[in-house]
Each structure stands twice: as structure tokens, then as C-alpha cells.
CSV table of C-alpha atoms and ligand atoms in Angstrom, one decimal:
chain,number,residue,atom,x,y,z
A,143,MET,CA,32.6,-7.8,183.7
A,144,GLN,CA,34.1,-4.5,183.7
A,145,ALA,CA,37.0,-5.5,185.7
A,146,SER,CA,37.5,-8.8,184.4
A,147,ILE,CA,38.8,-8.3,181.0
A,148,ALA,CA,41.4,-5.7,182.1
A,149,ASN,CA,42.6,-8.0,184.9
A,150,SER,CA,42.7,-10.8,182.3
A,151,ILE,CA,45.0,-8.8,180.1
A,152,VAL,CA,47.1,-7.6,183.1
A,153,ALA,CA,47.4,-11.3,183.9
A,154,ALA,CA,48.3,-12.3,180.4
A,155,LEU,CA,51.0,-9.5,180.2
A,156,GLN,CA,52.6,-10.3,183.5
A,157,GLN,CA,52.5,-14.1,182.5
A,158,VAL,CA,54.7,-13.2,179.2
A,159,LEU,CA,56.9,-10.6,180.6
A,160,GLY,CA,57.4,-12.0,184.1
A,161,VAL,CA,58.1,-8.4,185.5
A,162,GLN,CA,55.9,-5.9,187.0
A,163,SER,CA,56.6,-3.2,184.7
A,164,ALA,CA,57.6,-2.8,180.9
A,165,ALA,CA,58.1,0.2,178.6
A,166,LEU,CA,56.2,0.1,175.3
A,167,HIS,CA,59.2,0.0,173.1
A,168,GLU,CA,62.7,0.3,174.6
A,169,PRO,CA,65.9,0.3,172.5
A,170,ARG,CA,68.3,-2.5,173.4
A,171,PHE,CA,72.2,-1.8,172.9
A,172,GLY,CA,74.0,-5.1,172.7
A,173,GLY,CA,76.5,-5.1,170.2
A,174,ASN,CA,79.3,-2.6,168.8
A,175,GLU,CA,77.6,0.7,169.8
A,176,TRP,CA,80.0,1.7,172.4
A,177,ARG,CA,82.9,0.9,170.1
A,178,TYR,CA,81.7,2.5,167.1
A,179,LEU,CA,80.8,5.6,169.4
A,180,LYS,CA,84.4,5.6,170.5
A,181,GLU,CA,85.8,5.2,167.2
A,182,CYS,CA,83.4,8.0,166.1
A,183,LEU,CA,84.7,10.4,168.7
A,184,ASP,CA,88.2,9.5,168.6
A,185,SER,CA,88.2,10.5,164.6
A,186,THR,CA,86.5,13.8,165.5
A,187,PHE,CA,84.4,13.4,162.7
A,188,VAL,CA,80.9,13.5,164.5
A,189,SER,CA,79.0,15.6,162.6
A,190,SER,CA,78.2,16.1,158.8
A,191,VAL,CA,80.9,14.1,157.5
A,192,GLY,CA,82.6,10.6,158.3
A,193,LYS,CA,82.7,7.1,157.3
A,194,PHE,CA,79.5,5.7,159.3
A,195,VAL,CA,77.2,7.7,157.4
A,196,ASP,CA,78.4,6.0,154.0
A,197,ARG,CA,78.8,2.6,155.7
A,198,LEU,CA,75.1,3.1,157.0
A,199,GLU,CA,73.8,3.8,153.6
A,200,ALA,CA,75.3,0.8,152.1
A,201,ASP,CA,74.5,-1.5,154.8
A,202,LEU,CA,70.8,-0.5,154.7
A,203,ALA,CA,70.9,-0.9,150.8
A,204,ASP,CA,72.4,-4.3,151.3
A,205,TYR,CA,69.8,-5.1,154.0
A,206,THR,CA,66.7,-4.0,152.4
A,207,GLY,CA,67.6,-4.7,148.7
A,208,SER,CA,67.0,-1.4,147.7
A,209,ALA,CA,69.6,-0.1,145.1
A,210,TYR,CA,70.1,3.1,147.1
A,211,ALA,CA,69.7,4.5,150.5
A,212,VAL,CA,70.1,8.2,151.8
A,213,ALA,CA,70.5,8.7,155.6
A,214,VAL,CA,68.7,11.7,156.9
A,215,VAL,CA,68.0,13.3,160.3
A,216,ASN,CA,64.7,11.7,161.1
A,217,GLY,CA,61.9,9.9,159.3
A,218,THR,CA,59.6,12.7,158.8
A,219,SER,CA,62.3,14.7,156.9
A,220,ALA,CA,63.0,11.6,154.6
A,221,LEU,CA,59.3,11.7,153.8
A,222,HIS,CA,59.3,15.4,153.2
A,223,ILE,CA,62.2,14.8,150.7
A,224,ALA,CA,60.8,11.7,149.2
A,225,LEU,CA,57.4,13.5,148.3
A,226,MET,CA,59.2,16.4,146.9
A,227,LEU,CA,61.2,14.1,144.7
A,228,ALA,CA,58.1,12.3,143.9
A,229,GLY,CA,56.8,15.3,142.2
A,230,VAL,CA,54.6,16.7,145.1
A,231,ARG,CA,54.1,20.5,144.8
A,232,GLN,CA,52.2,23.1,146.4
A,233,GLY,CA,48.2,22.9,145.9
A,234,ASP,CA,48.5,19.1,145.2
A,235,GLU,CA,46.6,16.3,147.3
A,236,VAL,CA,48.4,13.5,148.8
A,237,LEU,CA,46.4,10.3,149.5
A,238,LEU,CA,47.2,8.8,152.8
A,239,PRO,CA,45.7,6.8,155.6
A,240,SER,CA,43.8,8.5,158.4
A,241,LEU,CA,45.1,5.9,160.7
A,242,THR,CA,48.7,6.9,160.8
A,243,PHE,CA,51.3,8.8,162.9
A,244,VAL,CA,51.3,12.7,162.3
A,245,ALA,CA,54.4,12.7,160.5
A,246,THR,CA,52.8,11.2,157.2
A,247,ALA,CA,50.3,14.4,157.0
A,248,ASN,CA,52.9,16.8,158.2
A,249,ALA,CA,55.4,15.6,155.3
A,250,ALA,CA,52.7,16.4,152.8
A,251,SER,CA,51.9,19.9,154.3
A,252,TYR,CA,55.6,20.8,154.5
A,253,CYS,CA,55.6,20.5,150.6
A,254,GLY,CA,52.6,22.8,150.3
A,255,ALA,CA,50.2,19.9,149.4
A,256,VAL,CA,46.7,19.0,151.2
A,257,PRO,CA,46.5,15.5,152.8
A,258,HIS,CA,43.6,13.5,151.6
A,259,PHE,CA,42.5,11.0,154.1
A,260,VAL,CA,41.6,7.4,153.1
A,261,ASP,CA,40.2,4.3,155.0
A,262,SER,CA,42.1,1.4,156.3
A,263,GLU,CA,41.4,-2.4,156.1
A,264,ILE,CA,41.4,-4.8,159.3
A,265,ALA,CA,43.5,-7.5,157.4
A,266,THR,CA,46.7,-5.1,157.2
A,267,LEU,CA,45.7,-2.3,159.3
A,268,GLY,CA,46.8,-0.2,156.1
A,269,ILE,CA,45.0,1.4,153.3
A,270,ASP,CA,42.2,-0.5,151.7
A,271,ALA,CA,43.0,-0.6,148.1
A,272,ASN,CA,39.7,-2.0,147.0
A,273,ARG,CA,37.9,0.9,148.4
A,274,LEU,CA,40.4,3.2,147.5
A,275,ARG,CA,40.1,2.2,143.8
A,276,GLN,CA,36.3,2.6,143.9
A,277,TYR,CA,36.6,5.9,145.7
A,278,LEU,CA,38.8,7.4,142.9
A,279,SER,CA,36.7,5.9,140.0
A,280,ASP,CA,33.5,7.9,141.8
A,281,LYS,CA,35.5,11.0,142.7
A,282,THR,CA,38.1,11.9,140.2
A,283,GLU,CA,38.7,12.1,136.4
A,284,MET,CA,41.7,11.6,134.5
A,285,THR,CA,42.7,15.1,132.5
A,286,SER,CA,46.1,15.0,130.5
A,287,GLY,CA,47.0,12.2,132.2
A,288,LEU,CA,46.6,13.8,135.9
A,289,CYS,CA,43.9,12.5,138.3
A,290,ILE,CA,42.2,15.4,139.2
A,291,ASN,CA,39.8,15.5,142.4
A,292,ARG,CA,36.5,16.7,140.9
A,293,GLU,CA,35.4,18.1,144.0
A,294,THR,CA,38.5,20.5,144.7
A,295,GLY,CA,39.9,20.5,141.2
A,296,ARG,CA,43.2,19.8,142.5
A,297,VAL,CA,45.9,17.2,141.3
A,298,ILE,CA,45.8,13.9,143.2
A,299,ARG,CA,49.8,13.3,143.0
A,300,ALA,CA,51.1,11.0,145.3
A,301,LEU,CA,50.0,8.0,147.6
A,302,VAL,CA,51.5,7.0,150.6
A,303,PRO,CA,50.7,3.7,152.2
A,304,MET,CA,52.0,3.2,155.8
A,305,HIS,CA,53.0,-0.1,157.2
A,306,CYS,CA,51.0,0.1,160.3
A,307,PHE,CA,53.1,-1.2,163.5
A,308,GLY,CA,55.5,-3.1,161.0
A,309,HIS,CA,52.8,-5.0,159.0
A,310,PRO,CA,53.2,-4.8,155.3
A,311,GLY,CA,50.0,-3.4,153.4
A,312,ASP,CA,48.2,-4.8,150.5
A,313,ILE,CA,51.1,-3.5,148.5
A,314,ASP,CA,50.0,-5.1,145.0
A,315,GLY,CA,46.6,-3.8,145.4
A,316,LEU,CA,47.9,-0.1,146.0
A,317,LEU,CA,50.5,-0.5,143.3
A,318,ALA,CA,47.8,-1.4,140.8
A,319,VAL,CA,45.6,1.5,141.8
A,320,ALA,CA,48.5,3.9,141.6
A,321,ARG,CA,49.5,2.9,137.9
A,322,ASP,CA,45.9,3.0,137.1
A,323,PHE,CA,45.3,6.6,138.0
A,324,ASN,CA,48.8,7.7,137.4
A,325,ILE,CA,49.7,8.5,141.1
A,326,VAL,CA,53.2,8.0,142.6
A,327,MET,CA,53.4,5.6,145.2
A,328,VAL,CA,55.9,6.8,148.2
A,329,GLU,CA,55.8,4.3,151.1
A,330,ASP,CA,56.1,5.5,154.7
A,331,ALA,CA,58.0,2.2,156.0
A,332,ALA,CA,59.1,4.2,159.1
A,333,GLU,CA,57.8,1.4,161.3
A,334,SER,CA,58.5,-1.6,159.0
A,335,LEU,CA,62.3,-2.0,158.8
A,336,GLY,CA,62.8,-5.7,158.7
A,337,SER,CA,59.4,-6.4,157.1
A,338,TRP,CA,58.9,-8.2,154.2
A,339,TYR,CA,55.9,-8.4,151.5
A,340,GLY,CA,56.5,-11.7,149.8
A,341,HIS,CA,60.2,-11.8,149.4
A,342,ARG,CA,60.7,-7.9,149.0
A,343,HIS,CA,61.5,-5.3,151.8
A,344,THR,CA,58.8,-2.9,152.5
A,345,GLY,CA,59.7,0.4,151.3
A,346,THR,CA,61.2,-0.8,148.1
A,347,PHE,CA,58.0,-1.1,146.0
A,348,GLY,CA,57.4,2.4,145.7
A,349,LYS,CA,59.0,5.2,143.5
A,350,LEU,CA,60.6,6.0,146.8
A,351,GLY,CA,60.2,4.7,150.6
A,352,THR,CA,61.5,6.0,154.0
A,353,LEU,CA,62.6,4.5,157.3
A,354,SER,CA,62.7,6.1,160.7
A,355,PHE,CA,65.5,5.3,163.5
A,356,ASN,CA,63.7,7.2,166.3
A,357,GLY,CA,64.2,6.0,169.8
A,358,ASN,CA,61.0,4.0,169.9
A,359,LYS,CA,61.8,2.2,166.3
A,360,THR,CA,62.9,-1.4,165.8
A,361,ILE,CA,66.5,-0.2,165.5
A,362,THR,CA,67.7,3.6,166.6
A,363,THR,CA,70.1,6.1,165.7
A,364,GLY,CA,68.9,8.4,168.5
A,365,GLY,CA,67.2,10.1,165.7
A,366,GLY,CA,67.3,9.3,162.1
A,367,GLY,CA,65.8,8.4,159.0
A,368,ALA,CA,66.6,7.0,155.5
A,369,ILE,CA,65.2,7.6,152.0
A,370,LEU,CA,65.3,4.4,149.7
A,371,THR,CA,64.9,4.4,145.8
A,372,GLN,CA,65.9,2.1,142.8
A,373,ASP,CA,66.7,5.2,140.8
A,374,LEU,CA,70.2,6.5,140.9
A,375,GLU,CA,69.2,10.2,139.8
A,376,LEU,CA,66.6,10.1,142.7
A,377,ALA,CA,69.1,8.9,145.1
A,378,LYS,CA,71.9,11.7,143.9
A,379,LEU,CA,69.0,14.3,144.3
A,380,ALA,CA,67.9,13.2,147.7
A,381,LYS,CA,71.6,13.4,148.7
A,382,HIS,CA,72.0,16.6,147.2
A,383,MET,CA,68.8,18.3,148.7
A,384,THR,CA,69.6,16.7,152.3
A,385,THR,CA,73.0,18.3,152.3
A,386,THR,CA,72.0,21.9,151.8
A,387,ALA,CA,72.5,21.5,147.8
A,388,LYS,CA,76.1,22.3,148.0
A,389,GLN,CA,77.8,21.7,144.8
A,390,SER,CA,81.0,19.9,145.3
A,391,HIS,CA,84.2,22.2,145.3
A,392,VAL,CA,87.4,22.4,147.2
A,393,TRP,CA,86.8,25.8,149.0
A,394,GLU,CA,83.9,27.5,147.4
A,395,TYR,CA,80.3,27.5,149.0
A,396,SER,CA,77.8,27.7,146.2
A,397,HIS,CA,74.0,26.2,146.5
A,398,ASP,CA,72.4,25.5,143.3
A,399,MET,CA,68.9,25.3,144.8
A,400,VAL,CA,67.0,25.6,148.0
A,401,GLY,CA,68.4,22.9,150.0
A,402,TYR,CA,67.8,21.3,153.4
A,403,ASN,CA,70.1,20.6,156.3
A,404,TYR,CA,68.7,17.2,156.7
A,405,ARG,CA,71.8,15.1,156.9
A,406,MET,CA,72.3,12.4,159.5
A,407,PRO,CA,75.3,13.3,161.4
A,408,ASN,CA,78.0,10.7,161.6
A,409,ILE,CA,77.7,10.0,165.4
A,410,ASN,CA,74.1,8.9,165.0
A,411,ALA,CA,75.1,6.8,162.1
A,412,ALA,CA,78.0,5.1,164.0
A,413,LEU,CA,75.1,4.1,166.4
A,414,GLY,CA,72.9,3.0,163.4
A,415,CYS,CA,75.6,0.6,162.0
A,416,ALA,CA,76.0,-1.3,165.3
A,417,GLN,CA,72.1,-1.6,165.5
A,418,LEU,CA,71.6,-2.7,162.2
A,419,GLU,CA,74.3,-5.2,162.6
A,420,GLN,CA,72.0,-6.6,165.4
A,421,LEU,CA,68.5,-6.4,163.5
A,422,PRO,CA,67.9,-9.9,162.6
A,423,GLU,CA,68.6,-11.1,166.2
A,424,LEU,CA,66.4,-8.1,167.3
A,425,ILE,CA,63.4,-9.2,164.7
A,426,ASN,CA,63.7,-12.9,166.1
A,427,ALA,CA,63.4,-11.7,169.5
A,428,LYS,CA,60.2,-9.9,168.5
A,429,ARG,CA,58.8,-12.7,166.7
A,430,ARG,CA,59.2,-14.7,169.9
A,431,LEU,CA,57.6,-12.2,171.8
A,432,TYR,CA,54.6,-12.4,169.6
A,433,GLN,CA,54.5,-16.3,169.9
A,434,ALA,CA,54.5,-15.8,173.6
A,435,TYR,CA,51.5,-13.3,173.8
A,436,GLU,CA,49.9,-15.6,171.1
A,437,GLU,CA,49.9,-18.2,173.6
A,438,ALA,CA,48.8,-16.1,176.5
A,439,PHE,CA,46.2,-14.2,175.1
A,440,ALA,CA,44.6,-17.1,173.6
A,441,GLU,CA,43.1,-17.7,176.9
A,442,VAL,CA,41.7,-14.4,177.1
A,443,ALA,CA,38.0,-13.8,175.8
A,444,GLY,CA,37.1,-10.6,174.2
A,445,VAL,CA,40.5,-9.6,172.7
A,446,GLU,CA,42.7,-10.9,169.8
A,447,LEU,CA,46.4,-10.5,169.2
A,448,PHE,CA,47.1,-8.7,165.8
A,449,ARG,CA,48.7,-11.3,163.3
A,450,GLU,CA,50.9,-10.5,160.4
A,451,PRO,CA,49.0,-10.3,157.0
A,452,ALA,CA,49.0,-13.6,154.9
A,453,GLY,CA,52.0,-13.5,152.6
A,454,SER,CA,53.9,-11.1,154.8
A,455,GLN,CA,56.7,-11.3,157.3
A,456,SER,CA,56.2,-8.6,159.9
A,457,ASN,CA,58.8,-7.2,162.2
A,458,TYR,CA,56.2,-6.9,164.7
A,459,TRP,CA,57.2,-3.4,165.7
A,460,LEU,CA,54.4,-2.9,168.1
A,461,GLN,CA,52.4,-5.8,169.4
A,462,THR,CA,48.7,-5.2,169.0
A,463,LEU,CA,45.7,-6.2,170.8
A,464,LEU,CA,42.1,-5.9,169.1
A,465,LEU,CA,39.3,-5.6,171.3
A,466,SER,CA,36.2,-7.3,170.1
A,467,GLU,CA,33.2,-5.1,169.2
A,468,ASP,CA,31.5,-5.7,172.5
A,469,ASN,CA,34.7,-4.7,174.6
A,470,LYS,CA,35.4,-1.5,172.9
A,471,ASP,CA,34.0,0.4,175.7
A,472,GLN,CA,36.6,-1.1,178.1
A,473,ARG,CA,39.6,0.3,176.0
A,474,ASP,CA,40.1,3.3,178.6
A,475,ALA,CA,39.7,1.1,181.6
A,476,ILE,CA,42.4,-1.4,180.2
A,477,LEU,CA,44.8,1.4,179.3
A,478,SER,CA,44.1,2.9,182.8
A,479,ALA,CA,45.0,-0.6,184.6
A,480,THR,CA,47.8,-1.3,182.7
A,481,ASN,CA,49.5,2.1,182.9
A,482,THR,CA,48.8,2.2,186.7
A,483,LEU,CA,50.7,-0.9,187.0
A,484,GLY,CA,53.8,0.2,184.8
A,485,LEU,CA,52.8,-1.9,182.2
A,486,MET,CA,53.1,0.8,179.3
A,487,THR,CA,50.2,0.5,176.8
A,488,ARG,CA,48.8,2.9,174.2
A,489,PRO,CA,45.9,3.6,172.0
A,490,ALA,CA,46.2,4.1,168.1
A,491,TRP,CA,46.8,7.8,167.2
A,492,THR,CA,44.3,10.1,167.3
A,493,LEU,CA,43.0,10.0,163.5
A,494,MET,CA,44.5,12.5,161.3
A,495,HIS,CA,41.2,13.9,160.1
A,496,ARG,CA,40.4,14.6,163.8
A,497,LEU,CA,43.4,16.6,164.5
A,498,PRO,CA,42.7,20.5,164.3
A,499,ALA,CA,45.2,21.2,161.7
A,500,TYR,CA,43.6,18.4,159.2
A,501,GLU,CA,40.0,18.1,160.4
A,502,GLY,CA,39.3,20.6,157.1
A,503,CYS,CA,41.1,18.1,154.5
A,504,PRO,CA,39.5,16.1,152.0
A,505,ARG,CA,38.6,12.4,152.8
A,506,MET,CA,36.6,9.7,152.1
A,507,ALA,CA,33.0,10.1,153.2
A,508,SER,CA,33.3,7.1,155.5
A,509,LEU,CA,36.5,6.4,157.4
A,510,SER,CA,34.6,3.9,159.6
A,511,VAL,CA,37.2,1.1,159.6
A,512,ALA,CA,39.9,3.3,160.8
A,513,GLU,CA,37.5,4.7,163.4
A,514,ASN,CA,36.3,1.2,164.5
A,515,LEU,CA,40.2,0.3,164.6
A,516,ALA,CA,40.8,3.3,166.6
A,517,ASP,CA,38.5,2.1,169.3
A,518,ARG,CA,39.8,-1.2,169.3
A,519,ILE,CA,43.6,-1.1,169.3
A,520,ILE,CA,45.8,-1.4,172.1
A,521,ASN,CA,49.5,-1.5,171.7
A,522,ILE,CA,51.3,-3.5,174.6
A,523,PRO,CA,54.9,-3.8,175.5
A,524,SER,CA,57.1,-4.8,172.6
A,525,GLY,CA,60.8,-4.1,172.8
A,526,SER,CA,63.0,-6.9,171.5
A,527,ALA,CA,64.5,-7.0,175.0
A,528,LEU,CA,61.4,-8.6,176.2
A,529,GLY,CA,61.7,-11.3,173.8
A,530,MET,CA,65.3,-12.0,174.3
A,531,GLY,CA,64.8,-14.5,177.2
A,532,LEU,CA,62.0,-16.6,175.4
A,533,ASP,CA,62.6,-19.6,173.5
B,1029,PLP,C1,58.2,7.2,163.3
B,1029,PLP,C2,57.3,7.4,162.2
B,1029,PLP,C3,57.6,8.5,161.2
B,1029,PLP,C4,58.9,9.3,161.3
B,1029,PLP,O1,59.3,9.8,162.4
B,1029,PLP,P1,60.5,10.5,163.1
B,1029,PLP,O2,60.4,10.4,164.4
B,1029,PLP,O3,60.6,11.8,162.1
B,1029,PLP,O4,61.7,9.8,162.6
B,1029,PLP,C5,56.8,8.8,160.2
B,1029,PLP,N1,55.7,8.0,160.0
B,1029,PLP,C6,55.3,7.1,160.9
B,1029,PLP,C7,54.0,6.1,160.6
B,1029,PLP,C8,55.9,6.6,162.0
B,1029,PLP,O5,55.7,5.8,162.9
């Protein structure tokens, strides 16, 4: 019994991948990367100015349907600035899932705010909007139009859903909660470039949304990120704040507020332009990989491949196995067996409310769904290159 589910999972992975080893998520450079990088070097504009930054921003806005996109140095800084622009200040609370990458909580902390952890749902792996509504009804009161946590007395200023492993969350449900409690929604869409909720791209529903182009994401700029917004004033401020708040002038260095050096270098943007051109092809390959895994894992008892939520189209950033309840105790044996063979697999992140930096933060009394998911999730090799040869 013990060995069998691990062996069956290894066999299914090998059936699909046809190789003895595979990384969790490798980038793929199959387009104009070399050409644009050369062009960038030849121009000598490799750093904080250059045409590729403007082009990447225009191309991202075009692809996502966002009115504006501002390229920045990574996804964490994108979220930091987005939260500041959403009005998050020292002493505020920011609602976010405990089941997320640490960057979501860190960005709130950088604003001097306190992360406030909420539970997830099985259907989307994102925040459970119904339980959040009930929780806020029980634990908060509206004072002068602000949602106040009765226990801490702090303002709950923002809600940050995270589209987990690329799967869109319950956006309508969460938008309704945000509206009813006068909380600003900012989407952490770091993992969901190329994922659509209905006909609209993730990251374009909140007041602001953020993307990441880290090396392990669906497309990469080496390191990078972007802020999405529909609001021209916010877009201008995002650009200003991420470029040291320098006032435009031919020779003078003057800065009208505390700014940040969060600008994406032109050389990274050059890589991003080439990557973005290939995004539809990369996502098709990732969706084919999902199909192949689905067939292979249909034969494996005790484990299920996570499928995109109804009404959404996912980029399948990280393919996800969910162990059945009675196989939860096999998680580490499976991780060990696969990694030993060079088939890279990973569990979900350590939940935020269990990290030393965040264990004292306010949270729902029960985070049982997130805790259960953390016991059952195993991410398997997901890079687009693995799906390229599949039909
Ligand atoms: C990748 C990621 C980020 C941003 O990460 P960077 O490495 O700073 O680009 C933020 N949130 C989540 C959930 C992520 O997965």
C-alpha cells in the first residue's frame, strides 16, 4: 500500500513525460529572445530607459485587456506599490489567503500593514468568498464607512485574492464582499498571466492587479513584474513611485515624494517582449500537458489532478495533484520518491499563519480548508516545454 501510490504516481509521470527527470517549471526561450537582447545591448540602453519597457507595457495592456500596465522589477514590488496605491497605510489590516506564496503577506508588511489570514475553498484553491462574508459580518463593524475589525480596532483596508497556481478565484463573490464592506480589492495575479475569468483576464477586476515574470512563472524576464489598472491617475502614480518619484526635467534631479527604485531594466523588458509574443503557444502547450496528465492520472487511485474552475480558463501554471484524504499521510513519501528520481515535485507553501513572522497575525478561527489542502497538494513538473511535443 505504502509503496504503491508513490510508484503509481512515478509511473504516471514517466508515462507522460517520457523522460527520467524534469524540473518543476523551466522557462522556454523559443522566439525572438536572442534578437531582442542583442538589439538591446547594441543600443546600449540596458538599464532604466529604453524602448522595450514601453513596448512591454503596451503589449501587456493589449494582451490582458487592461487599460494600463506598469512594468516593475519583480512581482513583490508590484504588489507593494499596488497596495500603497489602494490606500493601505501603517496600522491597516489586509485580508489575504493563508495559502499563498510569502510575497503576498510581505507586500502588506512593507506598507506597515498587518496581514489578516482567511481560508480557501477547494473549488478554486483561492479565498472562500462565502465564508469571508460570514466572517466579516460576525467580526467587523462599519464606522464612518470603514470596515473595522472589532477585536483589534484596526481598519480592514484591502482584500488580496491570489489566483492559486494560475486558477482564477471566485472573483464575483469576492468583488461583492469587497463592495459590501467597502474594502479595496487588489488581485495578486502573479501566477495567472494567461488565465481568464469568464471573458476577462485575471488581474483586471480589482482596483489594481499585479503580475510576476520570475524565472519559474509562465513567462519570464529573469525577474520582473507589472501593475495593472484601469485608472489613468493610478497608472501615472505607479510609474512615478516606481521610478524614484523624479520630476520630469531636462537636467534637474528633483523628487516630490519618497519614491522607489522599482523600475524594470530595459534588458529584462527585451526578454519579456520576446516571451510575451509566445504566450498563447506556451499556454496551449501547458493545457496539452494537463490533458496528458489527466489521462495518465485517471488510472491512479487515491489522487486527483486539479482541474480549472468552471467558467474560467486557466494557464495551468503549476499542475496540481490532490491526494485523497486516506492518502494524505503518503505525501512526503511521494515527494521523496519523485525527487529522488529527478522528477521535481513540491508541496504547497508553508501556510502564512504558520510562519514565524506571521504567526501572531489576526486570522479566521478555522483555516481548516487551507490546512487540509496543504496536506494534500503536490505540484508536478509543469513547464510549457514538457507539453510542446504532445498533441
Ligand atoms: C511569484 C509570486 C509573487 C511575486 O514574486 P516575485 O518573485 O517577486 O516576482 C507574488 N505572489 C505570488 C502568489 C507568487 O507566486
